[in-house]
Short mmCIF file of N, CA and C in Angstrom, two decimals:
data_model
loop_
_atom_site.label_atom_id
_atom_site.label_comp_id
_atom_site.label_asym_id
_atom_site.label_seq_id
_atom_site.Cartn_x
_atom_site.Cartn_y
_atom_site.Cartn_z
N MET H 1 0.83 -1.18 -0.03
CA MET H 1 0.02 0.01 0.01
C MET H 1 0.88 1.26 0.02
N LEU H 2 0.26 2.31 -0.40
CA LEU H 2 0.99 3.57 -0.54
C LEU H 2 1.03 4.37 0.74
N SER H 3 2.14 5.05 0.98
CA SER H 3 2.20 5.97 2.10
C SER H 3 1.54 7.24 1.72
N ILE H 4 1.39 8.15 2.72
CA ILE H 4 0.68 9.44 2.47
C ILE H 4 1.56 10.20 1.42
N GLY H 5 2.85 10.14 1.52
CA GLY H 5 3.73 10.84 0.53
C GLY H 5 3.51 10.32 -0.88
N LYS H 6 3.44 8.98 -0.95
CA LYS H 6 3.18 8.43 -2.30
C LYS H 6 1.81 8.76 -2.83
N TYR H 7 0.81 8.80 -1.95
CA TYR H 7 -0.54 9.24 -2.35
C TYR H 7 -0.43 10.66 -3.00
N LEU H 8 0.22 11.52 -2.28
CA LEU H 8 0.28 12.93 -2.80
C LEU H 8 1.13 13.01 -4.05
N SER H 9 2.20 12.19 -4.18
CA SER H 9 3.00 12.24 -5.41
C SER H 9 2.23 11.65 -6.56
N ASN H 10 1.37 10.62 -6.31
CA ASN H 10 0.51 10.12 -7.35
C ASN H 10 -0.55 11.08 -7.84
N ILE H 11 -1.02 11.95 -6.94
CA ILE H 11 -1.95 12.94 -7.33
C ILE H 11 -1.28 13.91 -8.39
N ILE H 12 -0.05 14.26 -8.13
CA ILE H 12 0.64 15.12 -9.03
C ILE H 12 1.01 14.40 -10.33
N LYS H 13 1.48 13.14 -10.16
CA LYS H 13 1.98 12.39 -11.31
C LYS H 13 0.87 11.87 -12.23
N TYR H 14 -0.15 11.30 -11.63
CA TYR H 14 -1.17 10.59 -12.43
C TYR H 14 -2.50 11.35 -12.51
N GLY H 15 -2.69 12.31 -11.62
CA GLY H 15 -3.93 13.09 -11.67
C GLY H 15 -5.10 12.33 -11.18
N SER H 16 -4.89 11.33 -10.32
CA SER H 16 -6.03 10.54 -9.76
C SER H 16 -6.45 11.18 -8.43
N PHE H 17 -6.76 12.46 -8.51
CA PHE H 17 -7.07 13.32 -7.36
C PHE H 17 -8.34 12.77 -6.57
N SER H 18 -9.32 12.41 -7.34
CA SER H 18 -10.63 12.09 -6.66
C SER H 18 -10.53 10.81 -5.86
N MET H 19 -9.86 9.78 -6.39
CA MET H 19 -9.75 8.49 -5.71
C MET H 19 -8.87 8.65 -4.42
N ILE H 20 -7.75 9.35 -4.56
CA ILE H 20 -6.85 9.47 -3.44
C ILE H 20 -7.43 10.43 -2.39
N THR H 21 -8.08 11.47 -2.84
CA THR H 21 -8.67 12.41 -1.92
C THR H 21 -9.82 11.71 -1.15
N SER H 22 -10.62 10.91 -1.79
CA SER H 22 -11.71 10.23 -1.12
C SER H 22 -11.16 9.22 -0.14
N GLN H 23 -10.06 8.57 -0.46
CA GLN H 23 -9.37 7.67 0.47
C GLN H 23 -8.94 8.37 1.75
N ILE H 24 -8.28 9.49 1.57
CA ILE H 24 -7.72 10.25 2.74
C ILE H 24 -8.85 10.81 3.55
N ILE H 25 -9.86 11.43 2.88
CA ILE H 25 -10.99 12.03 3.60
C ILE H 25 -11.76 10.93 4.34
N GLY H 26 -11.94 9.83 3.65
CA GLY H 26 -12.65 8.70 4.32
C GLY H 26 -11.93 8.21 5.59
N ASP H 27 -10.65 8.12 5.52
CA ASP H 27 -9.86 7.70 6.74
C ASP H 27 -10.01 8.77 7.79
N LEU H 28 -10.01 10.05 7.45
CA LEU H 28 -10.11 11.09 8.46
C LEU H 28 -11.47 11.11 9.18
N ILE H 29 -12.51 10.88 8.39
CA ILE H 29 -13.83 10.98 9.01
C ILE H 29 -14.37 9.69 9.62
N LEU H 30 -13.66 8.56 9.37
CA LEU H 30 -14.15 7.28 9.91
C LEU H 30 -14.30 7.31 11.41
N LEU H 31 -13.29 7.78 12.16
CA LEU H 31 -13.33 7.78 13.63
C LEU H 31 -13.58 9.14 14.22
N ALA H 32 -13.92 10.17 13.39
CA ALA H 32 -14.22 11.49 13.91
C ALA H 32 -15.39 11.51 14.88
N PRO H 33 -16.45 10.71 14.66
CA PRO H 33 -17.54 10.70 15.66
C PRO H 33 -17.10 10.19 17.02
N LEU H 34 -16.11 9.31 17.07
CA LEU H 34 -15.58 8.87 18.30
C LEU H 34 -14.99 10.00 19.09
N GLY H 35 -14.26 10.85 18.44
CA GLY H 35 -13.65 12.01 19.09
C GLY H 35 -14.64 13.05 19.53
N PHE H 36 -15.79 13.09 18.89
CA PHE H 36 -16.88 14.02 19.22
C PHE H 36 -17.72 13.47 20.40
N TYR H 37 -18.09 12.20 20.33
CA TYR H 37 -19.00 11.66 21.34
C TYR H 37 -18.32 11.11 22.56
N ALA H 38 -17.10 10.67 22.50
CA ALA H 38 -16.42 10.08 23.66
C ALA H 38 -16.42 11.03 24.91
N PRO H 39 -16.10 12.31 24.72
CA PRO H 39 -16.15 13.21 25.89
C PRO H 39 -17.54 13.39 26.42
N LEU H 40 -18.54 13.23 25.60
CA LEU H 40 -19.97 13.37 26.07
C LEU H 40 -20.41 12.16 26.83
N ILE H 41 -19.84 10.97 26.48
CA ILE H 41 -20.32 9.77 27.10
C ILE H 41 -19.43 9.43 28.34
N TRP H 42 -18.16 9.56 28.25
CA TRP H 42 -17.24 9.23 29.28
C TRP H 42 -16.48 10.43 29.80
N THR H 43 -16.47 10.67 31.09
CA THR H 43 -15.87 11.85 31.66
C THR H 43 -14.37 11.86 31.56
N LYS H 44 -13.71 10.74 31.44
CA LYS H 44 -12.22 10.64 31.40
C LYS H 44 -11.62 11.19 30.12
N PHE H 45 -12.42 11.32 29.04
CA PHE H 45 -11.95 11.78 27.75
C PHE H 45 -12.19 13.30 27.65
N LYS H 46 -11.56 14.09 28.47
CA LYS H 46 -11.79 15.57 28.42
C LYS H 46 -10.61 16.32 27.91
N ASN H 47 -9.44 15.71 27.77
CA ASN H 47 -8.25 16.44 27.30
C ASN H 47 -7.66 15.76 26.07
N ILE H 48 -6.79 16.47 25.45
CA ILE H 48 -6.23 16.00 24.17
C ILE H 48 -5.43 14.76 24.35
N LYS H 49 -4.67 14.61 25.44
CA LYS H 49 -3.87 13.40 25.65
C LYS H 49 -4.70 12.11 25.66
N THR H 50 -5.78 12.15 26.39
CA THR H 50 -6.58 10.95 26.46
C THR H 50 -7.34 10.69 25.14
N ILE H 51 -7.72 11.75 24.47
CA ILE H 51 -8.39 11.57 23.14
C ILE H 51 -7.41 11.04 22.11
N LEU H 52 -6.13 11.49 22.17
CA LEU H 52 -5.15 10.96 21.21
C LEU H 52 -4.88 9.52 21.50
N LEU H 53 -4.83 9.13 22.78
CA LEU H 53 -4.60 7.75 23.17
C LEU H 53 -5.76 6.89 22.71
N LEU H 54 -6.99 7.38 22.93
CA LEU H 54 -8.15 6.66 22.44
C LEU H 54 -8.09 6.49 20.95
N GLY H 55 -7.75 7.56 20.26
CA GLY H 55 -7.66 7.50 18.77
C GLY H 55 -6.62 6.53 18.31
N LEU H 56 -5.49 6.52 18.98
CA LEU H 56 -4.37 5.58 18.61
C LEU H 56 -4.80 4.19 18.80
N ILE H 57 -5.38 3.87 19.99
CA ILE H 57 -5.81 2.50 20.29
C ILE H 57 -6.92 2.05 19.33
N SER H 58 -7.93 2.93 19.08
CA SER H 58 -9.03 2.58 18.24
C SER H 58 -8.50 2.35 16.79
N SER H 59 -7.57 3.15 16.38
CA SER H 59 -6.97 2.98 15.03
C SER H 59 -6.23 1.67 14.93
N ALA H 60 -5.45 1.30 15.91
CA ALA H 60 -4.73 0.09 15.96
C ALA H 60 -5.68 -1.10 15.94
N VAL H 61 -6.81 -1.00 16.65
CA VAL H 61 -7.79 -2.03 16.64
C VAL H 61 -8.43 -2.24 15.22
N VAL H 62 -8.74 -1.14 14.59
CA VAL H 62 -9.34 -1.22 13.22
C VAL H 62 -8.33 -1.89 12.26
N GLU H 63 -7.09 -1.47 12.24
CA GLU H 63 -6.07 -2.03 11.39
C GLU H 63 -5.81 -3.51 11.72
N SER H 64 -5.75 -3.78 13.03
CA SER H 64 -5.49 -5.18 13.46
C SER H 64 -6.65 -6.08 13.01
N THR H 65 -7.85 -5.57 13.09
CA THR H 65 -9.02 -6.32 12.70
C THR H 65 -8.95 -6.68 11.20
N LYS H 66 -8.48 -5.68 10.35
CA LYS H 66 -8.30 -5.99 8.96
C LYS H 66 -7.32 -7.11 8.75
N LEU H 67 -6.20 -7.01 9.51
CA LEU H 67 -5.18 -8.12 9.40
C LEU H 67 -5.69 -9.42 9.86
N ILE H 68 -6.42 -9.46 10.94
CA ILE H 68 -6.97 -10.74 11.43
C ILE H 68 -7.96 -11.35 10.46
N ILE H 69 -8.83 -10.51 9.96
CA ILE H 69 -9.82 -11.02 8.96
C ILE H 69 -9.18 -11.55 7.70
N SER H 70 -8.10 -10.86 7.24
CA SER H 70 -7.38 -11.35 6.10
C SER H 70 -6.75 -12.68 6.40
N THR H 71 -6.20 -12.85 7.60
CA THR H 71 -5.59 -14.11 7.98
C THR H 71 -6.57 -15.22 8.06
N ILE H 72 -7.73 -14.95 8.63
CA ILE H 72 -8.77 -15.96 8.74
C ILE H 72 -9.31 -16.40 7.45
N ILE H 73 -9.59 -15.48 6.52
CA ILE H 73 -10.12 -15.92 5.24
C ILE H 73 -9.08 -16.36 4.19
N GLY H 74 -7.82 -16.13 4.58
CA GLY H 74 -6.71 -16.56 3.73
C GLY H 74 -6.52 -15.76 2.43
N TYR H 75 -7.08 -14.55 2.49
CA TYR H 75 -6.91 -13.66 1.30
C TYR H 75 -6.73 -12.22 1.86
N THR H 76 -5.71 -11.59 1.37
CA THR H 76 -5.47 -10.22 1.80
C THR H 76 -6.33 -9.21 1.00
N TYR H 77 -7.51 -8.87 1.51
CA TYR H 77 -8.35 -7.92 0.83
C TYR H 77 -8.03 -6.52 1.25
N ARG H 78 -7.51 -6.37 2.46
CA ARG H 78 -7.08 -5.08 3.03
C ARG H 78 -5.77 -5.35 3.73
N SER H 79 -4.78 -4.46 3.68
CA SER H 79 -3.57 -4.69 4.37
C SER H 79 -3.45 -3.74 5.52
N PHE H 80 -2.58 -4.05 6.42
CA PHE H 80 -2.25 -3.23 7.62
C PHE H 80 -1.41 -2.05 7.13
N ILE H 81 -1.97 -0.79 7.30
CA ILE H 81 -1.30 0.38 6.82
C ILE H 81 -1.09 1.35 7.98
N THR H 82 0.11 1.66 8.26
CA THR H 82 0.38 2.63 9.36
C THR H 82 -0.08 4.02 9.05
N ASP H 83 -0.17 4.38 7.82
CA ASP H 83 -0.64 5.70 7.49
C ASP H 83 -2.12 5.85 7.86
N ASP H 84 -2.87 4.76 7.74
CA ASP H 84 -4.24 4.80 8.18
C ASP H 84 -4.37 5.06 9.62
N ILE H 85 -3.52 4.45 10.43
CA ILE H 85 -3.50 4.68 11.88
C ILE H 85 -3.32 6.16 12.14
N ILE H 86 -2.42 6.82 11.44
CA ILE H 86 -2.19 8.29 11.60
C ILE H 86 -3.43 9.01 11.22
N LEU H 87 -4.03 8.67 10.03
CA LEU H 87 -5.20 9.45 9.63
C LEU H 87 -6.42 9.20 10.51
N TYR H 88 -6.59 7.95 10.99
CA TYR H 88 -7.69 7.68 11.91
C TYR H 88 -7.55 8.48 13.19
N THR H 89 -6.29 8.54 13.74
CA THR H 89 -6.03 9.28 14.94
C THR H 89 -6.26 10.78 14.72
N ILE H 90 -5.84 11.32 13.62
CA ILE H 90 -6.14 12.74 13.29
C ILE H 90 -7.61 12.94 13.21
N GLY H 91 -8.36 11.97 12.66
CA GLY H 91 -9.82 12.14 12.56
C GLY H 91 -10.45 12.12 13.92
N VAL H 92 -9.99 11.31 14.88
CA VAL H 92 -10.50 11.41 16.26
C VAL H 92 -10.21 12.75 16.86
N LEU H 93 -8.99 13.27 16.63
CA LEU H 93 -8.66 14.58 17.14
C LEU H 93 -9.54 15.69 16.51
N MET H 94 -9.83 15.57 15.23
CA MET H 94 -10.74 16.51 14.57
C MET H 94 -12.12 16.48 15.15
N GLY H 95 -12.65 15.34 15.46
CA GLY H 95 -13.92 15.21 16.12
C GLY H 95 -13.93 15.86 17.49
N PHE H 96 -12.83 15.66 18.23
CA PHE H 96 -12.73 16.28 19.58
C PHE H 96 -12.70 17.79 19.47
N LEU H 97 -11.86 18.32 18.53
CA LEU H 97 -11.75 19.78 18.33
C LEU H 97 -13.11 20.36 17.88
N THR H 98 -13.81 19.63 17.02
CA THR H 98 -15.12 20.07 16.59
C THR H 98 -16.06 20.21 17.81
N LEU H 99 -16.04 19.27 18.71
CA LEU H 99 -16.80 19.35 19.92
C LEU H 99 -16.40 20.54 20.75
N LYS H 100 -15.12 20.73 20.91
CA LYS H 100 -14.67 21.87 21.76
C LYS H 100 -15.01 23.22 21.13
N ILE H 101 -15.02 23.31 19.83
CA ILE H 101 -15.37 24.52 19.14
C ILE H 101 -16.86 24.81 19.19
N THR H 102 -17.67 23.76 18.99
CA THR H 102 -19.08 23.91 18.92
C THR H 102 -19.82 23.82 20.31
N SER H 103 -19.16 23.28 21.32
CA SER H 103 -19.84 23.13 22.59
C SER H 103 -20.39 24.43 23.20
N PRO H 104 -19.78 25.61 23.10
CA PRO H 104 -20.45 26.80 23.60
C PRO H 104 -21.71 27.11 22.92
N LEU H 105 -21.75 26.93 21.61
CA LEU H 105 -22.99 27.15 20.87
C LEU H 105 -24.05 26.10 21.23
N LEU H 106 -23.65 24.88 21.33
CA LEU H 106 -24.59 23.86 21.74
C LEU H 106 -25.09 24.06 23.16
N ARG H 107 -24.26 24.57 24.04
CA ARG H 107 -24.61 24.86 25.38
C ARG H 107 -25.68 25.98 25.41
N VAL H 108 -25.47 26.99 24.61
CA VAL H 108 -26.46 28.11 24.55
C VAL H 108 -27.81 27.59 24.01
N ILE H 109 -27.75 26.73 22.99
CA ILE H 109 -29.02 26.19 22.45
C ILE H 109 -29.71 25.33 23.54
N ALA H 110 -28.94 24.57 24.28
CA ALA H 110 -29.56 23.73 25.39
C ALA H 110 -30.12 24.57 26.44
N ASN H 111 -29.50 25.68 26.77
CA ASN H 111 -30.02 26.58 27.84
C ASN H 111 -31.16 27.38 27.34
N GLN H 112 -31.26 27.77 26.10
CA GLN H 112 -32.38 28.56 25.62
C GLN H 112 -33.68 27.74 25.43
N ASN H 113 -33.50 26.53 25.04
CA ASN H 113 -34.69 25.67 24.85
C ASN H 113 -34.85 24.79 26.07
N ASP H 114 -36.09 24.73 26.48
CA ASP H 114 -36.44 23.82 27.57
C ASP H 114 -36.55 22.44 26.90
N ILE H 115 -35.48 21.65 27.01
CA ILE H 115 -35.44 20.41 26.35
C ILE H 115 -36.25 19.34 27.19
N LYS H 116 -37.37 18.88 26.64
CA LYS H 116 -38.25 17.97 27.36
C LYS H 116 -38.19 16.53 26.73
N ASN H 117 -37.77 16.48 25.47
CA ASN H 117 -37.83 15.09 24.87
C ASN H 117 -36.44 14.42 25.07
N ASP H 118 -36.49 13.09 25.13
CA ASP H 118 -35.25 12.34 25.39
C ASP H 118 -34.25 12.39 24.23
N HIS H 119 -34.79 12.68 23.08
CA HIS H 119 -33.93 12.70 21.85
C HIS H 119 -32.82 13.74 21.98
N ALA H 120 -33.04 14.91 22.63
CA ALA H 120 -32.06 15.95 22.67
C ALA H 120 -31.41 16.08 24.07
N ASN H 121 -31.64 15.18 24.96
CA ASN H 121 -31.08 15.27 26.30
C ASN H 121 -29.55 15.19 26.30
N TRP H 122 -28.93 14.67 25.30
CA TRP H 122 -27.46 14.66 25.24
C TRP H 122 -26.87 16.04 25.27
N LEU H 123 -27.65 17.05 24.79
CA LEU H 123 -27.17 18.41 24.83
C LEU H 123 -26.91 18.89 26.29
N LEU H 124 -27.72 18.36 27.17
CA LEU H 124 -27.54 18.74 28.58
C LEU H 124 -26.24 18.31 29.14
N SER H 125 -25.68 17.27 28.64
CA SER H 125 -24.37 16.76 29.05
C SER H 125 -23.27 17.78 28.67
N LEU H 126 -23.55 18.62 27.69
CA LEU H 126 -22.54 19.64 27.30
C LEU H 126 -22.27 20.67 28.46
N ARG H 127 -23.14 20.74 29.39
CA ARG H 127 -22.92 21.66 30.52
C ARG H 127 -21.74 21.20 31.35
N ARG H 128 -21.34 19.92 31.29
CA ARG H 128 -20.22 19.42 32.04
C ARG H 128 -18.92 19.76 31.36
N LEU H 129 -18.93 20.14 30.11
CA LEU H 129 -17.67 20.41 29.38
C LEU H 129 -17.01 21.71 29.86
#
């Protein structure tokens, strides 16, 4: 598999921008929801260190699962790529930063509206941030 540098050089060399871009963007957004929701669900994920550790461990689990499945079925349909671990971890960090940036706005929305339905009660947990 190609490294991030080879991806970028292939964009310049072969012009396959859409495929490579979709691969990188897909890797970035795969675990972004984890970075957004983990601090809302578990109180220990409130700082960047713990979020990065969560992202690194989750990324390693995803890549290891691909390797294990390939071993079990006897066919390498996906390979273990360390660049994906980096991109997944950055995605978790992006989700966390999105939460930190939007939490004041979400907090205002939660305080302005008298939230009575269970569907939106997760907004109330933003008061803890």
